Coordinates of C-alpha atoms and ligand atoms in Angstrom, one line a residue:
X1 CA 0.0 0.0 0.0
X2 CA 1.4 3.4 -0.9
X3 CA 0.7 6.1 1.6
X4 CA 1.6 9.4 0.1
X5 CA 0.8 11.7 3.0
X6 CA 0.2 9.6 6.0
X7 CA 3.8 8.9 6.8
X8 CA 4.1 12.6 7.7
X9 CA 5.1 12.7 11.3
X10 CA 2.1 13.6 13.5
X11 CA 4.1 16.1 15.4
X12 CA 5.1 17.9 12.2
X13 CA 3.2 21.2 12.0
X14 CA 0.6 21.1 9.3
X15 CA 0.4 23.6 6.5
X16 CA -0.5 27.2 7.2
X17 CA -4.0 27.9 8.4
X18 CA -5.1 29.6 5.2
X19 CA -4.0 26.7 3.1
X20 CA -6.0 24.4 5.3
X21 CA -9.2 26.4 5.0
X22 CA -10.1 24.6 1.9
X23 CA -13.4 26.1 0.9
X24 CA -12.9 24.7 -2.7
X25 CA -12.6 21.0 -1.7
X26 CA -15.5 21.4 0.8
X27 CA -17.7 23.0 -1.9
X28 CA -16.7 20.3 -4.4
X29 CA -17.7 17.6 -1.9
X30 CA -21.1 19.1 -1.5
X31 CA -21.6 19.7 -5.2
X32 CA -20.6 16.1 -6.0
X33 CA -22.9 14.6 -3.4
X34 CA -26.0 16.6 -4.1
X35 CA -25.8 19.0 -7.1
X36 CA -29.4 20.1 -6.9
X37 CA -29.3 20.6 -3.1
X38 CA -26.1 22.6 -3.6
X39 CA -27.7 24.8 -6.3
X40 CA -30.8 25.4 -4.2
X41 CA -28.7 26.1 -1.2
X42 CA -26.7 28.7 -3.1
X43 CA -29.8 30.5 -4.4
X44 CA -31.5 30.6 -1.0
X45 CA -28.3 31.7 0.7
X46 CA -28.0 34.6 -1.8
X47 CA -31.5 35.7 -0.8
X48 CA -30.8 35.2 2.9
X49 CA -27.7 37.2 2.6
X50 CA -29.3 40.2 0.8
X51 CA -32.5 40.4 2.9
X52 CA -31.0 41.9 6.0
X53 CA -29.5 44.7 3.9
X54 CA -32.9 45.4 2.3
X55 CA -34.5 45.4 5.7
X56 CA -32.0 48.0 6.9
X57 CA -32.8 50.2 4.0
X58 CA -36.6 49.9 4.4
X59 CA -36.3 50.6 8.1
X60 CA -34.5 53.8 7.2
X61 CA -37.3 54.8 4.9
X62 CA -39.9 54.0 7.5
X63 CA -38.2 56.1 10.1
X64 CA -37.6 59.0 7.7
X65 CA -41.2 58.8 6.5
X66 CA -42.5 58.9 10.0
X67 CA -40.1 61.7 11.1
X68 CA -41.1 63.9 8.2
X69 CA -44.8 63.3 8.5
X70 CA -45.1 66.0 11.2
X71 CA -43.9 68.6 8.7
X72 CA -45.8 67.3 5.7
X73 CA -48.7 69.2 4.1
X74 CA -50.8 66.1 3.8
X75 CA -50.5 63.8 6.8
X76 CA -52.5 61.2 5.0
X77 CA -50.2 61.1 2.0
X78 CA -47.2 61.0 4.4
X79 CA -48.8 58.2 6.4
X80 CA -49.5 56.2 3.2
X81 CA -45.9 56.7 2.2
X82 CA -44.8 55.3 5.6
X83 CA -47.2 52.5 5.2
X84 CA -45.7 51.4 1.9
X85 CA -42.3 51.2 3.5
X86 CA -43.7 49.4 6.6
X87 CA -45.2 46.9 4.1
X88 CA -41.9 46.5 2.4
X89 CA -40.1 46.0 5.7
X90 CA -42.7 43.5 6.8
X91 CA -42.3 41.7 3.4
X92 CA -38.5 41.5 4.1
X93 CA -39.1 40.0 7.5
X94 CA -41.6 37.5 6.1
X95 CA -39.3 36.6 3.2
X96 CA -36.4 36.3 5.7
X97 CA -38.4 33.8 7.8
X98 CA -39.4 31.8 4.7
X99 CA -35.8 31.8 3.3
X100 CA -34.5 30.8 6.7
X101 CA -36.8 27.8 6.8
X102 CA -36.1 26.9 3.2
X103 CA -32.3 27.3 3.8
X104 CA -32.4 25.1 6.8
X105 CA -34.4 22.5 4.9
X106 CA -32.0 22.6 1.9
X107 CA -29.0 22.3 4.2
X108 CA -30.4 19.4 6.1
X109 CA -31.3 17.5 3.0
X110 CA -28.0 18.3 1.4
X111 CA -26.2 17.5 4.6
X112 CA -27.8 14.0 4.7
X113 CA -26.8 13.4 1.1
X114 CA -23.2 14.5 1.7
X115 CA -23.0 12.3 4.8
X116 CA -24.2 9.2 2.9
X117 CA -22.0 9.9 -0.1
X118 CA -19.0 10.3 2.2
X119 CA -19.8 7.0 4.0
X120 CA -20.1 5.3 0.6
X121 CA -16.8 6.8 -0.6
X122 CA -15.2 5.5 2.6
X123 CA -16.6 2.0 2.0
X124 CA -15.5 2.0 -1.6
X125 CA -12.0 3.1 -0.6
X126 CA -11.8 0.5 2.1
X127 CA -13.0 -2.2 -0.3
X128 CA -10.4 -1.1 -2.9
X129 CA -7.6 -1.3 -0.3
X130 CA -5.4 -4.4 0.1
X131 CA -5.7 -6.6 3.0
X132 CA -2.4 -5.1 4.2
X133 CA -4.4 -1.9 4.9
X134 CA -6.2 -3.6 7.7
X135 CA -3.1 -4.8 9.3
X136 CA -1.4 -1.4 9.4
X137 CA -2.1 0.6 12.5
X138 CA -1.1 3.9 10.8
X139 CA -3.6 3.3 8.0
X140 CA -6.2 2.5 10.7
X141 CA -5.6 5.9 12.3
X142 CA -6.4 7.6 9.0
X143 CA -9.5 5.5 8.5
X144 CA -10.6 6.2 12.1
X145 CA -10.2 10.0 11.7
X146 CA -12.3 10.0 8.6
X147 CA -14.8 7.3 9.7
X148 CA -15.4 8.5 13.2
X149 CA -16.4 11.9 12.1
X150 CA -18.2 10.9 8.9
X151 CA -21.6 10.6 10.4
X152 CA -21.8 14.3 11.4
X153 CA -18.9 16.3 9.8
X154 CA -20.2 16.4 6.3
X155 CA -23.5 18.0 7.5
X156 CA -21.3 20.4 9.5
X157 CA -19.4 21.3 6.3
X158 CA -22.7 22.1 4.5
X159 CA -23.8 24.3 7.5
X160 CA -20.4 26.1 7.7
X161 CA -20.4 26.8 4.0
X162 CA -24.0 28.2 4.1
X163 CA -23.1 30.3 7.2
X164 CA -20.0 31.7 5.5
X165 CA -21.8 32.5 2.2
X166 CA -24.8 34.0 3.8
X167 CA -22.8 36.3 6.1
X168 CA -20.3 37.2 3.4
X169 CA -23.2 38.4 1.2
X170 CA -24.8 40.3 4.0
X171 CA -21.5 41.9 5.0
X172 CA -20.8 43.0 1.4
X173 CA -24.2 44.7 1.4
X174 CA -23.7 46.2 4.9
X175 CA -20.2 47.3 3.9
X176 CA -21.5 49.1 0.9
X177 CA -24.1 50.9 3.1
X178 CA -21.5 51.9 5.6
X179 CA -19.2 53.1 2.9
X180 CA -21.9 55.7 2.2
X181 CA -21.3 57.1 5.6
X182 CA -17.5 56.6 5.9
X183 CA -15.1 54.0 4.6
X184 CA -13.5 53.9 8.1
X185 CA -16.6 52.2 9.4
X186 CA -16.0 49.2 7.2
X187 CA -12.4 49.0 8.3
X188 CA -13.4 49.3 12.0
X189 CA -16.1 46.7 11.6
X190 CA -13.5 44.2 10.4
X191 CA -10.9 45.3 13.1
X192 CA -13.5 44.7 15.8
X193 CA -13.9 41.1 14.7
X194 CA -10.2 40.3 13.9
X195 CA -9.0 39.3 17.4
X196 CA -11.8 36.8 17.9
X197 CA -11.3 35.3 14.5
X198 CA -7.6 35.0 15.1
X199 CA -8.2 33.2 18.4
X200 CA -10.6 30.8 16.8
X201 CA -8.0 29.9 14.2
X202 CA -5.3 29.4 16.7
X203 CA -7.5 27.2 18.8
X204 CA -8.6 25.1 15.8
X205 CA -5.0 24.7 14.7
X206 CA -4.1 23.5 18.2
X207 CA -7.0 21.0 18.3
X208 CA -6.1 19.8 14.8
X209 CA -2.5 19.0 15.8
X210 CA -3.7 17.5 19.0
X211 CA -6.3 15.3 17.5
X212 CA -3.9 13.9 14.9
X213 CA -1.5 13.0 17.7
X214 CA -4.3 11.5 19.9
X215 CA -5.8 9.3 17.2
X216 CA -4.1 6.1 18.5
X217 CA -5.3 6.8 22.1
X218 CA -8.7 7.6 20.9
X219 CA -8.8 4.5 18.8
X220 CA -7.7 2.4 21.8
X221 CA -10.5 3.8 23.9
X222 CA -13.0 3.0 21.1
X223 CA -11.5 -0.6 21.0
X224 CA -12.1 -1.0 24.7
X225 CA -15.6 0.4 24.3
X226 CA -16.2 -2.1 21.5
X227 CA -14.9 -5.0 23.7
X228 CA -17.3 -4.0 26.4
X229 CA -20.4 -3.6 24.2
X230 CA -20.3 -6.2 21.4
X231 CA -21.3 -9.8 21.5
X232 CA -18.0 -11.1 20.1
X233 CA -16.1 -11.0 23.4
X234 CA -19.1 -10.9 25.7
X235 CA -18.6 -14.4 27.0
X236 CA -14.9 -14.0 27.9
X237 CA -15.4 -10.5 29.4
X238 CA -18.0 -12.1 31.8
X239 CA -16.2 -15.4 32.4
X240 CA -13.0 -13.6 33.4
X241 CA -14.7 -10.7 35.1
X242 CA -12.9 -8.3 32.7
X243 CA -15.7 -5.7 32.6
X244 CA -14.5 -3.4 35.4
X245 CA -10.8 -3.8 34.4
X246 CA -11.5 -2.8 30.8
X247 CA -13.9 -0.1 32.0
X248 CA -11.2 1.4 34.2
X249 CA -8.7 1.4 31.2
X250 CA -11.3 3.1 29.1
X251 CA -12.0 5.8 31.8
X252 CA -8.3 6.4 32.3
X253 CA -7.7 7.1 28.6
X254 CA -10.9 9.2 28.2
X255 CA -10.0 11.2 31.3
X256 CA -6.6 12.1 29.9
X257 CA -8.2 13.0 26.6
X258 CA -10.9 15.0 28.3
X259 CA -8.4 16.9 30.5
X260 CA -6.4 18.1 27.5
X261 CA -9.6 19.0 25.6
X262 CA -10.9 20.9 28.6
X263 CA -7.5 22.7 29.0
X264 CA -7.7 23.8 25.4
X265 CA -11.3 24.9 25.8
X266 CA -10.5 27.0 28.9
X267 CA -7.5 28.6 27.2
X268 CA -9.8 29.5 24.3
X269 CA -12.5 31.0 26.4
X270 CA -10.0 33.2 28.3
X271 CA -8.5 34.4 25.0
X272 CA -12.0 35.0 23.5
X273 CA -13.0 37.0 26.5
X274 CA -9.9 39.2 26.1
X275 CA -10.7 39.6 22.3
X276 CA -14.3 40.7 23.2
X277 CA -13.0 43.4 25.4
X278 CA -10.5 44.6 22.7
X279 CA -13.2 44.6 20.1
X280 CA -15.3 47.0 22.2
X281 CA -13.0 49.8 21.5
X282 CA -13.8 50.2 17.8
X283 CA -17.5 49.6 18.6
X284 CA -17.7 52.4 21.1
X285 CA -15.8 54.7 18.7
X286 CA -18.2 54.0 15.8
X287 CA -21.3 54.5 17.9
X288 CA -19.9 57.8 19.2
X289 CA -19.1 58.9 15.7
X290 CA -22.6 58.1 14.4
X291 CA -24.2 59.9 17.4
X292 CA -22.0 62.9 16.9
X293 CA -22.9 63.2 13.2
X294 CA -26.6 62.9 14.0
X295 CA -26.6 65.5 16.7
X296 CA -24.7 67.9 14.3
X297 CA -27.6 67.4 11.9
X298 CA -25.4 65.7 9.2
X299 CA -27.5 62.6 9.3
X300 CA -31.3 62.1 9.1
X301 CA -32.9 60.2 12.0
X302 CA -33.6 57.4 9.5
X303 CA -30.0 57.4 8.3
X304 CA -28.7 57.3 11.9
X305 CA -31.0 54.4 12.7
X306 CA -29.9 52.6 9.5
X307 CA -26.1 53.2 10.1
X308 CA -26.4 52.2 13.7
X309 CA -28.3 49.0 12.8
X310 CA -26.0 48.4 9.8
X311 CA -23.0 48.5 12.1
X312 CA -24.7 46.2 14.7
X313 CA -25.8 43.9 11.9
X314 CA -22.3 44.1 10.5
X315 CA -20.8 43.2 13.9
X316 CA -23.1 40.2 14.2
X317 CA -22.3 39.3 10.5
X318 CA -18.6 39.5 11.0
X319 CA -18.9 37.4 14.1
X320 CA -21.0 34.8 12.4
X321 CA -18.7 34.8 9.3
X322 CA -15.7 34.2 11.6
X323 CA -17.7 31.5 13.4
X324 CA -18.5 29.8 10.0
X325 CA -14.9 30.0 8.9
X326 CA -13.7 28.7 12.2
X327 CA -16.2 25.8 12.0
X328 CA -15.1 25.0 8.5
X329 CA -11.5 25.1 9.7
X330 CA -12.5 22.6 12.5
X331 CA -14.1 20.5 9.8
X332 CA -10.7 20.4 8.1
X333 CA -9.4 17.7 10.4
X334 CA -12.1 15.5 8.9
X335 CA -11.7 16.8 5.3
X336 CA -7.9 16.3 5.5
X337 CA -8.3 12.8 6.8
X338 CA -10.8 12.1 4.1
X339 CA -8.3 13.3 1.5
X340 CA -5.6 11.3 3.1
X341 CA -7.7 8.2 3.0
X342 CA -8.7 8.8 -0.6
X343 CA -5.1 9.4 -1.6
X344 CA -4.0 6.0 -0.2
X345 CA -3.2 3.7 -3.1
X346 CA -3.4 -0.1 -3.0
X347 CA -0.1 -1.9 -3.1
X348 CA 1.3 -2.3 -6.6
X349 CA -1.3 -3.9 -8.8
X350 CA -0.9 -5.3 -12.3
X351 CA -1.0 -2.7 -15.0
X352 CA -4.5 -2.0 -16.3
X353 CA -5.6 -4.8 -18.6
X354 CA -3.5 -7.3 -16.6
X355 CA -4.1 -10.8 -17.6
X356 CA -6.6 -13.1 -15.8
X357 CA -5.1 -16.0 -13.9
X358 CA -5.6 -19.6 -15.2
X359 CA -4.9 -22.9 -13.6
X360 CA -4.7 -25.5 -16.3
X361 CA -1.2 -26.7 -15.8
X362 CA 0.4 -25.7 -12.5
X363 CA 0.6 -23.3 -9.6
X364 CA 4.2 -22.8 -8.9
X365 CA 5.9 -21.2 -5.9
X366 CA 9.5 -20.4 -6.9
X367 CA 11.9 -19.3 -4.2
X368 CA 9.1 -17.4 -2.4
X369 CA 10.2 -15.4 0.6
X370 CA 8.1 -13.0 2.7
X371 CA 8.4 -10.3 5.3
X372 CA 5.3 -8.5 6.6
X373 CA 5.4 -4.7 5.9
X374 CA 7.3 -2.8 8.6
X375 CA 8.8 -6.1 9.9
X376 CA 12.3 -7.2 9.7
X377 CA 11.5 -10.8 10.4
X378 CA 11.4 -13.2 7.5
X379 CA 8.2 -15.3 7.8
X380 CA 8.7 -17.4 4.7
X381 CA 12.0 -18.4 3.1
X382 CA 12.7 -20.0 -0.2
X383 CA 9.4 -21.8 -0.6
X384 CA 9.5 -24.1 -3.7
X385 CA 6.3 -26.0 -4.4
X386 CA 4.4 -27.0 -7.5
X387 CA 0.7 -28.0 -7.3
X388 CA -1.0 -29.5 -10.3
X389 CA -4.8 -29.5 -11.1
X390 CA -6.6 -32.2 -9.2
X391 CA -3.8 -32.7 -6.6
X392 CA -4.7 -32.9 -2.9
X393 CA -2.0 -31.3 -0.8
X394 CA -1.7 -30.7 2.9
X395 CA 0.4 -28.1 4.6
X396 CA 1.4 -29.2 8.0
X397 CA 3.6 -27.6 10.6
X398 CA 3.7 -26.1 14.1
X399 CA 1.9 -22.9 14.9
X400 CA 3.6 -19.8 13.5
X401 CA 5.6 -21.7 10.9
X402 CA 4.0 -19.6 8.1
X403 CA 1.1 -21.7 6.7
X404 CA -1.6 -19.0 6.9
X405 CA 0.8 -16.5 5.5
X406 CA 1.3 -18.8 2.5
X407 CA -2.5 -18.8 2.1
X408 CA -2.5 -15.0 2.1
X409 CA 0.2 -15.0 -0.6
X410 CA -1.7 -17.5 -2.7
X411 CA -4.8 -15.3 -2.6
X412 CA -2.7 -12.3 -3.4
X413 CA -3.7 -10.6 -0.2
X414 CA 0.1 -9.9 -0.1
X415 CA 2.8 -10.2 -2.8
X416 CA 5.9 -12.2 -2.0
X417 CA 8.9 -10.0 -1.1
X418 CA 11.2 -12.6 -2.8
X419 CA 10.6 -15.1 -5.6
X420 CA 7.5 -15.6 -7.7
X421 CA 4.1 -17.3 -7.5
X422 CA 3.2 -18.4 -11.0
X423 CA -0.2 -19.4 -12.3
X424 CA 0.3 -21.5 -15.5
X425 CA 3.7 -19.9 -15.7
X426 CA 2.6 -16.2 -15.3
X427 CA 3.9 -14.3 -12.3
X428 CA 0.9 -13.4 -10.1
X429 CA 2.2 -9.9 -9.8
X430 CA 1.2 -9.5 -13.5
X431 CA -2.2 -10.9 -12.9
X432 CA -5.5 -9.3 -11.9
X433 CA -5.9 -10.1 -8.1
X434 CA -9.6 -10.7 -8.5
X435 CA -8.9 -13.3 -11.2
X436 CA -6.6 -15.2 -8.9
X437 CA -9.3 -15.1 -6.2
X438 CA -11.9 -16.4 -8.6
X439 CA -9.8 -19.6 -8.9
X440 CA -10.1 -20.3 -5.2
X441 CA -12.8 -21.1 -2.7
X442 CA -11.4 -20.5 0.7
X443 CA -12.2 -21.2 4.4
X444 CA -10.0 -19.1 6.7
X445 CA -9.2 -20.1 10.2
X446 CA -11.2 -17.1 11.4
X447 CA -14.0 -17.6 9.0
X448 CA -16.9 -15.1 8.9
X449 CA -20.2 -15.6 10.7
X450 CA -22.6 -13.3 8.9
X451 CA -25.8 -12.2 10.6
X452 CA -27.8 -12.8 7.5
X453 CA -30.0 -15.6 6.3
X454 CA -28.5 -19.0 6.0
X455 CA -28.8 -18.9 2.2
X456 CA -27.1 -15.5 2.0
X457 CA -24.3 -16.8 4.3
X458 CA -23.6 -19.5 1.7
X459 CA -24.3 -17.4 -1.4
X460 CA -21.6 -14.9 -0.3
X461 CA -19.2 -17.5 -1.8
X462 CA -20.5 -16.5 -5.2
X463 CA -23.0 -13.6 -5.0
X464 CA -23.8 -13.9 -8.7
X465 CA -25.6 -17.1 -7.9
X466 CA -27.5 -15.7 -5.0
X467 CA -30.8 -16.8 -6.3
X468 CA -29.6 -20.3 -7.2
X469 CA -31.1 -22.3 -4.3
X470 CA -30.1 -25.6 -6.0
X471 CA -26.4 -24.6 -5.9
X472 CA -26.6 -23.3 -2.3
X473 CA -28.2 -26.5 -1.1
X474 CA -25.7 -28.6 -3.0
X475 CA -22.8 -26.8 -1.3
X476 CA -24.5 -27.2 2.1
X477 CA -25.0 -30.9 1.5
X478 CA -21.3 -31.3 0.7
X479 CA -20.2 -29.3 3.8
X480 CA -22.6 -31.1 6.1
X481 CA -24.6 -27.9 6.9
X482 CA -27.8 -29.1 5.0
X483 CA -29.1 -31.3 7.8
X484 CA -29.3 -28.6 10.5
X485 CA -30.2 -25.7 8.1
X486 CA -33.1 -27.6 6.7
X487 CA -34.5 -28.2 10.2
X488 CA -34.4 -24.5 11.2
X489 CA -37.9 -22.9 11.4
X490 CA -37.5 -21.1 8.1
X491 CA -35.0 -23.5 6.6
X492 CA -32.4 -21.7 4.5
X493 CA -34.3 -18.4 4.9
X494 CA -33.7 -18.5 8.7
X495 CA -31.7 -15.6 10.0
X496 CA -28.4 -16.7 11.6
X497 CA -26.8 -15.0 14.6
X498 CA -28.3 -12.9 17.3
X499 CA -27.9 -9.4 15.8
X500 CA -31.4 -9.2 14.3
X501 CA -34.9 -10.3 15.1
X502 CA -35.6 -14.0 15.0
X503 CA -32.0 -14.9 14.6
X504 CA -31.0 -18.5 15.2
X505 CA -27.7 -19.0 17.1
X506 CA -26.0 -22.1 15.7
X507 CA -23.0 -23.8 17.3
X508 CA -19.4 -22.9 16.3
X509 CA -19.0 -26.2 14.5
X510 CA -22.2 -25.5 12.6
X511 CA -21.0 -22.0 11.7
X512 CA -17.9 -23.7 10.4
X513 CA -19.9 -26.0 8.2
X514 CA -21.7 -22.9 6.8
X515 CA -18.3 -21.3 6.1
X516 CA -17.3 -24.5 4.3
X517 CA -20.5 -24.4 2.2
X518 CA -19.6 -20.8 1.3
X519 CA -16.2 -21.9 0.0
X520 CA -17.7 -24.8 -1.9
X521 CA -20.4 -22.5 -3.4
X522 CA -17.7 -20.9 -5.4
X523 CA -17.2 -24.0 -7.4
X524 CA -13.6 -22.9 -8.0
X525 CA -10.9 -25.2 -9.3
X526 CA -9.0 -24.9 -6.0
X527 CA -10.4 -25.4 -2.5
X528 CA -8.2 -23.8 0.0
X529 CA -9.0 -24.9 3.6
X530 CA -7.1 -23.4 6.6
X531 CA -8.1 -25.6 9.6
X532 CA -11.5 -26.1 8.1
X533 CA -12.8 -28.6 10.6
X534 CA -11.2 -27.4 13.8
X535 CA -14.6 -26.8 15.5
X536 CA -16.2 -30.0 14.2
X537 CA -16.4 -33.4 15.9
X538 CA -14.3 -36.2 14.5
X539 CA -17.2 -37.9 12.8
X540 CA -18.4 -34.8 11.1
X541 CA -14.8 -34.1 10.0
X542 CA -14.2 -37.5 8.6
X543 CA -17.6 -37.6 6.8
X544 CA -16.9 -34.1 5.3
X545 CA -13.5 -35.1 3.9
X546 CA -14.9 -38.3 2.5
X547 CA -17.7 -36.4 0.7
X548 CA -15.3 -33.8 -0.4
X549 CA -12.8 -36.2 -1.9
X550 CA -15.6 -38.2 -3.6
X551 CA -17.3 -35.2 -5.1
X552 CA -14.2 -33.1 -6.0
X553 CA -11.9 -35.6 -7.7
X554 CA -11.0 -33.0 -10.3
X555 CA -10.7 -30.1 -7.9
X556 CA -7.4 -29.2 -6.3
X557 CA -7.5 -29.2 -2.5
X558 CA -4.9 -27.4 -0.4
X559 CA -5.5 -28.2 3.2
X560 CA -4.0 -26.9 6.4
X561 CA -4.7 -29.2 9.3
X562 CA -3.3 -30.6 12.5
X563 CA -5.6 -33.6 12.4
X564 CA -3.6 -36.6 11.3
X565 CA -6.7 -38.6 10.3
X566 CA -7.5 -35.9 7.8
X567 CA -4.0 -35.2 6.6
X568 CA -3.5 -38.9 5.8
X569 CA -6.2 -38.7 3.2
X570 CA -4.3 -36.4 0.8
X571 CA -1.7 -37.3 -1.9
X572 CA 1.1 -35.2 -0.7
X573 CA 2.0 -33.6 2.6
X574 CA 4.2 -30.5 2.8
X575 CA 5.8 -30.1 6.2
X576 CA 7.0 -26.6 7.2
X577 CA 9.3 -25.5 9.9
X578 CA 10.2 -21.9 10.7
X579 CA 8.9 -20.6 7.3
X580 CA 10.7 -23.2 5.2
X581 CA 9.5 -26.5 3.6
X582 CA 11.6 -29.1 5.2
X583 CA 9.8 -32.3 4.1
X584 CA 7.4 -33.3 1.4
X585 CA 5.8 -36.7 0.5
X586 CA 3.0 -39.1 1.4
X587 CA 2.2 -39.8 5.0
X588 CA 4.0 -43.2 4.8
X589 CA 7.1 -41.6 3.3
X590 CA 7.3 -38.9 5.9
X591 CA 6.8 -41.4 8.8
X592 CA 9.6 -43.6 7.3
X593 CA 11.8 -40.6 7.1
X594 CA 11.4 -40.0 10.8
X595 CA 11.8 -36.3 10.5
X596 CA 9.9 -33.3 11.9
X597 CA 6.5 -34.6 10.6
X598 CA 6.9 -37.9 12.2
X599 CA 8.0 -36.3 15.5
X600 CA 5.1 -33.9 15.4
X601 CA 2.5 -36.8 15.2
X602 CA 4.4 -39.1 17.6
X603 CA 4.5 -36.2 20.1
X604 CA 0.8 -35.8 19.6
X605 CA 0.4 -39.5 20.2
X606 CA -1.4 -39.9 16.9
X607 CA 1.3 -41.7 14.9
X608 CA -0.9 -44.6 14.2
X609 CA -4.2 -42.8 14.2
Ligands
ADP1 P1 0.7 -20.5 11.0 O1 -0.5 -20.3 10.1 O2 1.7 -21.5 10.5 O3 0.3 -20.8 12.4 P2 1.2 -17.7 10.3 O4 1.4 -17.7 8.9 O5 -0.1 -17.2 10.8 O6 1.5 -19.1 11.0 O7 2.3 -16.8 11.0 C1 3.6 -16.9 10.7 C2 4.4 -15.8 11.4 O8 4.0 -14.6 10.8 C3 4.1 -15.8 12.9 O9 5.4 -15.6 13.5 C4 3.3 -14.5 13.0 O10 3.7 -13.8 14.2 C5 3.7 -13.7 11.9 N1 2.6 -12.8 11.4 C6 1.4 -13.2 11.0 N2 0.6 -12.2 10.6 C7 1.4 -11.1 10.7 C8 1.2 -9.7 10.4 N3 0.1 -9.2 10.0 N4 2.3 -8.9 10.7 C9 3.4 -9.3 11.1 N5 3.7 -10.6 11.4 C10 2.7 -11.5 11.2

């Protein structure tokens, strides 16, 4: 996996604040997710921004009309004039209310669309990533930062953008009005808001850097929370009385995080209070100036009211604009993480148009060696192995000798760091990974238990045949799952697991049979089984292998197992020690050789099983 930006040290200062206030990407995100909502939002925002300015103007006309009515020849005519402006002002207020509601609605609908489209983009990216991504803590930090804020941040981005646009438009209008009085007013207006804006930026910058640094701690606390609240570990947590212990660890981490967050919030409040005091100076000056001009008769009463209100409105507008910008700036932690996630590229893949894998002659491992990313330890060394179609091969060895790693390489979840894996002579690195995976039906040691219907659980092996009940049942018969699935209240349509209503909890051995059925559903030329019967009783295990061998004489079987009775059934046993193949042959040959394989089974007391 290539990680262009995430290797940046977390303590390294980010780019300057103005570079990170990326209105452009935020707007693009909204436009991509809901173009019509974005267009409606812009139109409504424009109206919302202009209405306060219109209201100021109509208010001035109302006051002036009323003030001059006393001197007018016809009081009725003057009153009618005032009424027209009162009507216009009322219209502005009404329109403002309607536009406010319409704007809130547009933002809410657009916000929901942006949220869903961000979640979909995160899912798509996660699906496109290699398996290595999920074993890399640094990549998980990036995913966490984007994912944990994805449910609410996108809506926040929409709100912030709306707030910025609306206040910017109002401010331009108010600024133009104030210019009519004195250009200095506009400058003072901005000067009054500057300290608060600067403080918000500084705070956001600090929170941004801190949150990046704290992602691992935050993720650890989420992990503890997950341990305490999900069913996966509920049994062990109770059996070992782990709840209070894990709960204390959670509280300790959260309390540290909270302390730092509170410290930052207090610092910010103190600085903001100082900024408010500082911003009072230009405010007082401006008000005094307007009052002085009015008393001197240079301004009509209406104009004085308008300038006073315009300045107050401008003050509120600058504050709200600063608030919107600061919010968008806060959203940047999320937007940056989203960008970082989207910029991650899967590990080297074959060039576009890479060939599809075939398995008509041989699967060859030629001098294969492997180190996990970020690890110095060589897990596999010089693996040489050729498997031909129809062969039944068992990989045997002590825990940690590299069998599962070999399975990951065969499925191209990782590429070898040395040597080649060739499918019909073609190096797998030149092959489309999906085409390799289509050749294999696999059961992993940690197989999935999906909380879906039994038939879906099996159909996941080949979703294109989801509706083919005949194939699903055939796979289940072969794995031994058919008997108990048929007897469930809704047969294959029964919900499995306890996540959803009417779910049937089946035993671990039964789950394993369902996983086996899923692998067999694929009807692939290779069946790759990593400890496929570890949870089954010996009868079920033996019966399964007999059925499998009888029904799949043309299929290749690669089996990892510690059960001698099963291993003895295959053509060839490959024995691994410390990441190397040390012995290879039939069971009888390896027992005669009296090497590691024989010792392993003698030690197990199963030599003549
Ligand atoms: P086996 O299946 O034979 O029990 P594995 O292939 O799972 O063994 O593991 C072989 C070695 O690789 C072990 O020492 C294990 O610690 C190491 N290993 C497995 N997965 C990873 C990983 N994601 N990162 C680093 N090392 C790993």
